[in-house]
């Protein structure tokens, strides 16, 4: 049985899925769906949650409270039915009380500016204006949100926690700002702020960078042809040219290398891995066209072989760093909301080597999985027969698992709070073997532990999530310095999602199927924080110092490096 195929399959969080899978749009979005059809969809959702999710009742007060909320949800469906968007607004708070950022109903468009015409980002535990779409509002750059229609920001956050799924407070802030941009959406504003009575105008208060307050009245209207206006960057970084990853030197002396990994889906090695157990033809051809600007009729193996390679990129990075004697590597994981964990393991190999990678896996991504039919159908190699025939510490199972049982294999293969070295090695090498491009490098070991610069700096923000979070956490465990903002994912949380679509409304989303621990030291020492807290946090004052540049974290790192030299 191929164990790692499942272990590293940490699927994207809601943000990444939204960005790569277009949300269905229907002509009937404004048409009513019948009450009974919506009740049937709600019951389908309930069945999925109870059958797939490991702990759907935990955060919301237990099973009775869960079912009481569900019946209240059914009562709230009007006799004449609801629109698809209205039903989404009804389901979202129900998912929110599961308390899991991977379990949700997909949002609608990321920002339609039918509410506030502003782009908000998170700094510390505030939202600040990071972009506008109307020139007359440029004077609001850097202004922190104080209230909307007289409702204080802290209350807006509290209400959003009840409205939208998140692991922690940073996840709630992220959906208000960096990714879901809830405040740009009229329908969400109406749900979160029912006090808003004048649908044509909306009143907002800000705390300006100079310490003064300012009240602004905006028109609440859809702005179809918007163009985002942002503060100056104040720094030039290597361009990705449509790719998810790339690198280059910054500064005049080639002593600082900058690697950006915006996602963990679109790369040759991940496509090679996915192709071993599913048909990736359509996805791979779409990505090929986005890179080369043309379609191809070549066989799928040749298409995949032509895709941008992380192995090649990482090899070039470390060879050139060693050649130039670069003493700092910046790894930018801002807005990396996940995909597959492959890119993380590969970089650990190049920087720290095979043995370090195996040692790392002894304490990361430890999973308890619920064996629902949805999980078993998604992963044929993980049949009940294969699971039950697998050995636990060299011995056969004393009883058989059945559907809906929990699989504690990882916990049973732990010694002194970590996976055994042999099991971790099996996990790592089974997984890496799924990519012939990288496994050829791995078996030869040509660039294993090839070069470690004196400083490895990892950049995170609230949207560093799922496999992106795992990437950052792994580097932190290896000794890297984290700069930026606290991630919206917890170290111990739910993940490894199953996707769904409701039969009548066609609303979709994802549901976690596993309980995950990304650092077993947290289990051994309960005093440790369950979040990835930067060593150097980007505070509002620092952000202001860098004139609210969207690359303020990189400017901050440059100052940190200068101060240490």
Tab-separated table of C-alpha atoms in Angstrom, residues 161-450:
chain	number	residue	atom	x	y	z
A	161	UNK	CA	-16.560	34.555	13.380
A	162	UNK	CA	-20.154	33.344	13.568
A	163	UNK	CA	-20.651	33.767	9.832
A	164	UNK	CA	-17.543	32.296	8.236
A	165	UNK	CA	-15.311	29.239	8.778
A	166	UNK	CA	-11.863	29.819	10.289
A	167	UNK	CA	-9.277	28.089	12.464
A	168	UNK	CA	-8.451	31.206	14.476
A	169	UNK	CA	-8.909	34.975	14.700
A	170	UNK	CA	-6.448	35.510	11.836
A	171	UNK	CA	-8.628	33.358	9.607
A	172	UNK	CA	-11.595	35.588	10.392
A	173	UNK	CA	-9.545	38.681	9.580
A	174	UNK	CA	-8.323	37.045	6.365
A	175	UNK	CA	-11.825	36.494	5.003
A	176	UNK	CA	-12.753	40.086	5.855
A	177	UNK	CA	-9.592	41.280	4.148
A	178	UNK	CA	-6.817	39.563	2.236
A	179	UNK	CA	-8.814	36.948	0.359
A	180	UNK	CA	-12.530	36.771	0.564
A	181	UNK	CA	-12.900	40.543	0.827
A	182	UNK	CA	-16.261	40.135	2.507
A	183	UNK	CA	-16.633	43.855	3.089
A	184	UNK	CA	-16.689	44.483	-0.660
A	185	UNK	CA	-19.850	42.381	-1.001
A	186	UNK	CA	-23.249	43.931	-0.487
A	187	UNK	CA	-24.949	40.627	0.397
A	188	UNK	CA	-22.417	39.905	3.139
A	189	UNK	CA	-22.657	43.419	4.567
A	190	UNK	CA	-26.424	43.008	4.794
A	191	UNK	CA	-25.962	39.744	6.718
A	192	UNK	CA	-23.219	40.942	9.076
A	193	UNK	CA	-24.630	44.442	9.611
A	194	UNK	CA	-28.440	44.202	9.649
A	195	UNK	CA	-28.453	47.703	11.156
A	196	UNK	CA	-27.614	49.030	7.695
A	197	UNK	CA	-30.944	50.423	6.479
A	198	UNK	CA	-29.991	52.804	3.661
A	199	UNK	CA	-29.106	50.447	0.813
A	200	UNK	CA	-27.799	53.279	-1.366
A	201	UNK	CA	-25.161	54.683	0.993
A	202	UNK	CA	-22.875	53.216	3.617
A	203	UNK	CA	-21.047	55.146	6.363
A	204	UNK	CA	-17.555	54.124	7.451
A	205	UNK	CA	-15.101	55.479	10.044
A	206	UNK	CA	-11.313	55.195	9.756
A	207	UNK	CA	-8.256	55.872	11.872
A	208	UNK	CA	-5.821	57.633	9.540
A	209	UNK	CA	-2.044	57.082	9.674
A	210	UNK	CA	-1.611	60.538	11.237
A	211	UNK	CA	-3.830	59.525	14.170
A	212	UNK	CA	-6.919	61.487	13.122
A	213	UNK	CA	-10.284	59.879	12.483
A	214	UNK	CA	-12.206	60.310	9.258
A	215	UNK	CA	-15.800	59.483	8.318
A	216	UNK	CA	-16.552	58.649	4.704
A	217	UNK	CA	-19.866	57.945	3.013
A	218	UNK	CA	-19.654	55.518	0.080
A	219	UNK	CA	-22.183	54.616	-2.549
A	220	UNK	CA	-23.211	50.979	-2.223
A	221	UNK	CA	-23.367	49.945	-5.847
A	222	UNK	CA	-21.841	47.377	-8.148
A	223	UNK	CA	-18.763	48.670	-9.945
A	224	UNK	CA	-18.272	46.327	-12.913
A	225	UNK	CA	-15.167	47.796	-14.574
A	226	UNK	CA	-12.952	48.500	-11.603
A	227	UNK	CA	-9.191	48.912	-11.619
A	228	UNK	CA	-7.269	48.520	-8.398
A	229	UNK	CA	-5.002	51.366	-7.278
A	230	UNK	CA	-2.255	50.429	-4.787
A	231	UNK	CA	0.559	52.288	-2.989
A	232	UNK	CA	3.990	52.250	-4.636
A	233	UNK	CA	5.946	49.003	-4.207
A	234	UNK	CA	9.203	50.742	-3.168
A	235	UNK	CA	11.152	47.622	-4.196
A	236	UNK	CA	11.669	45.538	-7.338
A	237	UNK	CA	11.370	41.766	-7.026
A	238	UNK	CA	11.858	39.010	-9.618
A	239	UNK	CA	8.746	38.438	-11.728
A	240	UNK	CA	7.061	35.040	-11.880
A	241	UNK	CA	5.876	35.514	-15.474
A	242	UNK	CA	2.617	33.659	-14.913
A	243	UNK	CA	4.147	30.840	-12.881
A	244	UNK	CA	3.540	29.891	-9.275
A	245	UNK	CA	7.237	29.942	-8.429
A	246	UNK	CA	10.479	31.598	-9.392
A	247	UNK	CA	13.612	33.144	-7.952
A	248	UNK	CA	16.271	35.803	-8.486
A	249	UNK	CA	18.860	37.862	-6.643
A	250	UNK	CA	17.862	41.136	-5.060
A	251	UNK	CA	20.333	43.841	-4.198
A	252	UNK	CA	23.466	44.786	-6.067
A	253	UNK	CA	25.877	42.231	-4.597
A	254	UNK	CA	24.002	38.974	-5.275
A	255	UNK	CA	24.208	38.192	-1.570
A	256	UNK	CA	20.427	37.810	-1.089
A	257	UNK	CA	18.384	35.297	-3.084
A	258	UNK	CA	14.615	35.669	-3.249
A	259	UNK	CA	12.376	32.627	-3.889
A	260	UNK	CA	8.636	33.079	-4.251
A	261	UNK	CA	6.234	30.120	-4.098
A	262	UNK	CA	2.700	31.471	-4.489
A	263	UNK	CA	1.008	28.081	-4.788
A	264	UNK	CA	1.701	24.352	-4.649
A	265	UNK	CA	-0.339	22.984	-7.532
A	266	UNK	CA	1.006	24.152	-10.873
A	267	UNK	CA	4.384	22.446	-11.278
A	268	UNK	CA	5.658	19.434	-13.203
A	269	UNK	CA	6.445	17.300	-10.175
A	270	UNK	CA	2.967	17.632	-8.658
A	271	UNK	CA	1.361	16.795	-12.014
A	272	UNK	CA	3.568	13.711	-12.280
A	273	UNK	CA	2.435	12.654	-8.833
A	274	UNK	CA	-1.259	13.310	-9.466
A	275	UNK	CA	-1.110	11.469	-12.805
A	276	UNK	CA	-0.251	8.223	-11.010
A	277	UNK	CA	-3.761	7.982	-9.562
A	278	UNK	CA	-6.036	10.342	-11.505
A	279	UNK	CA	-6.576	11.855	-14.946
A	280	UNK	CA	-4.887	15.265	-15.000
A	281	UNK	CA	-5.022	15.736	-18.773
A	282	UNK	CA	-7.393	18.690	-18.793
A	283	UNK	CA	-5.682	20.546	-15.945
A	284	UNK	CA	-2.192	19.952	-17.356
A	285	UNK	CA	-3.184	21.149	-20.832
A	286	UNK	CA	-4.793	24.292	-19.431
A	287	UNK	CA	-1.630	25.049	-17.455
A	288	UNK	CA	0.535	24.336	-20.518
A	289	UNK	CA	-1.478	26.851	-22.526
A	290	UNK	CA	-1.169	29.474	-19.771
A	291	UNK	CA	2.619	29.104	-19.856
A	292	UNK	CA	3.245	28.834	-23.580
A	293	UNK	CA	0.255	30.718	-24.961
A	294	UNK	CA	-0.826	27.858	-27.205
A	295	UNK	CA	-2.560	24.506	-27.063
A	296	UNK	CA	-0.853	21.188	-27.762
A	297	UNK	CA	-1.970	17.779	-29.010
A	298	UNK	CA	1.084	16.012	-27.638
A	299	UNK	CA	0.527	12.926	-25.419
A	300	UNK	CA	-0.115	13.862	-21.784
A	301	UNK	CA	3.264	12.549	-20.581
A	302	UNK	CA	5.020	14.952	-22.954
A	303	UNK	CA	2.740	17.788	-21.894
A	304	UNK	CA	3.621	17.203	-18.237
A	305	UNK	CA	7.324	16.910	-19.072
A	306	UNK	CA	7.180	20.379	-20.632
A	307	UNK	CA	5.672	22.048	-17.561
A	308	UNK	CA	7.806	24.296	-15.310
A	309	UNK	CA	9.855	22.166	-12.927
A	310	UNK	CA	10.543	22.847	-9.273
A	311	UNK	CA	13.477	20.444	-9.412
A	312	UNK	CA	15.103	22.578	-12.087
A	313	UNK	CA	14.217	25.837	-10.329
A	314	UNK	CA	15.496	24.703	-6.919
A	315	UNK	CA	18.662	23.262	-8.470
A	316	UNK	CA	19.402	26.525	-10.258
A	317	UNK	CA	18.687	28.455	-7.049
A	318	UNK	CA	21.095	26.593	-4.798
A	319	UNK	CA	23.826	26.193	-7.431
A	320	UNK	CA	23.797	29.915	-8.176
A	321	UNK	CA	23.646	30.798	-4.475
A	322	UNK	CA	26.666	28.655	-3.709
A	323	UNK	CA	28.513	30.045	-6.716
A	324	UNK	CA	27.885	33.639	-5.650
A	325	UNK	CA	28.334	32.959	-1.929
A	326	UNK	CA	24.909	34.415	-1.147
A	327	UNK	CA	24.425	34.425	2.618
A	328	UNK	CA	20.636	34.966	2.752
A	329	UNK	CA	17.684	33.146	1.206
A	330	UNK	CA	14.230	34.739	1.430
A	331	UNK	CA	11.364	32.300	0.838
A	332	UNK	CA	8.171	34.253	0.186
A	333	UNK	CA	5.068	32.232	1.114
A	334	UNK	CA	2.646	35.130	1.386
A	335	UNK	CA	-0.668	34.290	-0.204
A	336	UNK	CA	0.430	30.663	-0.584
A	337	UNK	CA	-2.841	29.024	0.315
A	338	UNK	CA	-1.795	25.499	-0.464
A	339	UNK	CA	-2.135	22.615	-2.845
A	340	UNK	CA	0.123	19.576	-2.403
A	341	UNK	CA	3.033	19.367	0.037
A	342	UNK	CA	5.566	18.216	-2.566
A	343	UNK	CA	7.284	21.605	-3.116
A	344	UNK	CA	8.055	21.894	0.589
A	345	UNK	CA	9.716	18.487	0.891
A	346	UNK	CA	11.757	19.128	-2.216
A	347	UNK	CA	13.224	22.376	-0.915
A	348	UNK	CA	14.030	20.789	2.462
A	349	UNK	CA	15.983	18.122	0.553
A	350	UNK	CA	18.007	20.674	-1.430
A	351	UNK	CA	18.813	22.826	1.587
A	352	UNK	CA	19.095	20.373	4.478
A	353	UNK	CA	19.388	16.921	2.907
A	354	UNK	CA	17.696	13.517	2.908
A	355	UNK	CA	18.227	12.638	6.544
A	356	UNK	CA	16.932	16.015	7.709
A	357	UNK	CA	13.811	15.558	5.562
A	358	UNK	CA	13.110	12.160	7.113
A	359	UNK	CA	13.719	13.519	10.598
A	360	UNK	CA	11.339	16.388	9.880
A	361	UNK	CA	8.595	13.957	8.833
A	362	UNK	CA	8.902	12.194	12.153
A	363	UNK	CA	7.162	15.156	13.792
A	364	UNK	CA	5.005	16.752	11.072
A	365	UNK	CA	1.713	15.946	9.323
A	366	UNK	CA	0.658	13.238	11.768
A	367	UNK	CA	-2.901	12.294	10.810
A	368	UNK	CA	-5.986	10.572	12.163
A	369	UNK	CA	-8.317	9.825	9.239
A	370	UNK	CA	-12.018	9.055	9.208
A	371	UNK	CA	-12.678	6.130	6.856
A	372	UNK	CA	-15.814	7.426	5.201
A	373	UNK	CA	-16.914	6.005	1.818
A	374	UNK	CA	-16.103	9.431	0.317
A	375	UNK	CA	-12.493	9.116	1.438
A	376	UNK	CA	-12.187	5.481	0.361
A	377	UNK	CA	-13.697	6.226	-3.052
A	378	UNK	CA	-11.247	9.072	-3.628
A	379	UNK	CA	-8.219	6.886	-2.851
A	380	UNK	CA	-8.572	3.324	-4.209
A	381	UNK	CA	-5.204	2.255	-2.746
A	382	UNK	CA	-6.626	3.026	0.679
A	383	UNK	CA	-9.218	0.243	0.560
A	384	UNK	CA	-10.339	-1.282	3.824
A	385	UNK	CA	-8.629	-4.525	2.822
A	386	UNK	CA	-5.311	-2.759	2.257
A	387	UNK	CA	-5.626	-0.852	5.511
A	388	UNK	CA	-6.535	-3.953	7.489
A	389	UNK	CA	-3.743	-6.005	5.896
A	390	UNK	CA	-1.082	-3.438	6.721
A	391	UNK	CA	1.286	-4.199	9.572
A	392	UNK	CA	1.483	-2.085	12.706
A	393	UNK	CA	5.041	-2.111	14.042
A	394	UNK	CA	5.664	-5.364	12.212
A	395	UNK	CA	2.556	-7.090	13.527
A	396	UNK	CA	-0.863	-7.733	11.934
A	397	UNK	CA	-3.923	-5.940	13.266
A	398	UNK	CA	-5.808	-7.698	16.033
A	399	UNK	CA	-9.154	-6.462	14.654
A	400	UNK	CA	-10.456	-5.087	11.369
A	401	UNK	CA	-11.518	-1.510	10.738
A	402	UNK	CA	-14.859	-0.835	9.052
A	403	UNK	CA	-16.407	2.127	7.263
A	404	UNK	CA	-16.608	5.251	9.442
A	405	UNK	CA	-13.932	3.974	11.820
A	406	UNK	CA	-10.921	6.181	12.537
A	407	UNK	CA	-7.487	5.161	11.292
A	408	UNK	CA	-4.856	5.704	14.020
A	409	UNK	CA	-1.935	4.215	12.051
A	410	UNK	CA	0.293	7.246	12.501
A	411	UNK	CA	-0.253	7.324	16.247
A	412	UNK	CA	0.404	3.599	16.490
A	413	UNK	CA	3.721	4.086	14.678
A	414	UNK	CA	5.055	6.694	17.083
A	415	UNK	CA	7.788	6.309	19.685
A	416	UNK	CA	8.575	8.998	22.249
A	417	UNK	CA	6.118	11.372	20.637
A	418	UNK	CA	7.397	11.047	17.055
A	419	UNK	CA	7.003	8.655	14.135
A	420	UNK	CA	9.664	5.981	13.922
A	421	UNK	CA	12.493	6.780	11.536
A	422	UNK	CA	11.708	3.731	9.373
A	423	UNK	CA	8.054	4.723	8.955
A	424	UNK	CA	8.935	8.347	8.206
A	425	UNK	CA	11.468	7.188	5.595
A	426	UNK	CA	8.806	5.018	3.960
A	427	UNK	CA	6.382	7.948	3.917
A	428	UNK	CA	8.919	10.315	2.371
A	429	UNK	CA	10.326	7.977	-0.265
A	430	UNK	CA	6.984	6.481	-1.324
A	431	UNK	CA	5.743	9.990	-1.959
A	432	UNK	CA	8.795	11.362	-3.737
A	433	UNK	CA	8.878	8.317	-6.029
A	434	UNK	CA	5.618	9.518	-7.583
A	435	UNK	CA	7.573	12.219	-9.455
A	436	UNK	CA	10.162	10.773	-11.807
A	437	UNK	CA	11.671	14.225	-12.359
A	438	UNK	CA	12.501	14.767	-8.712
A	439	UNK	CA	13.053	11.132	-7.697
A	440	UNK	CA	15.871	10.877	-10.228
A	441	UNK	CA	17.599	13.713	-8.341
A	442	UNK	CA	16.706	12.232	-4.947
A	443	UNK	CA	18.098	8.748	-5.660
A	444	UNK	CA	21.366	10.183	-6.978
A	445	UNK	CA	21.568	12.666	-4.109
A	446	UNK	CA	23.511	15.088	-6.308
A	447	UNK	CA	22.175	18.236	-4.635
A	448	UNK	CA	21.108	16.884	-1.249
A	449	UNK	CA	22.150	19.389	1.447
A	450	UNK	CA	23.965	21.209	-1.342
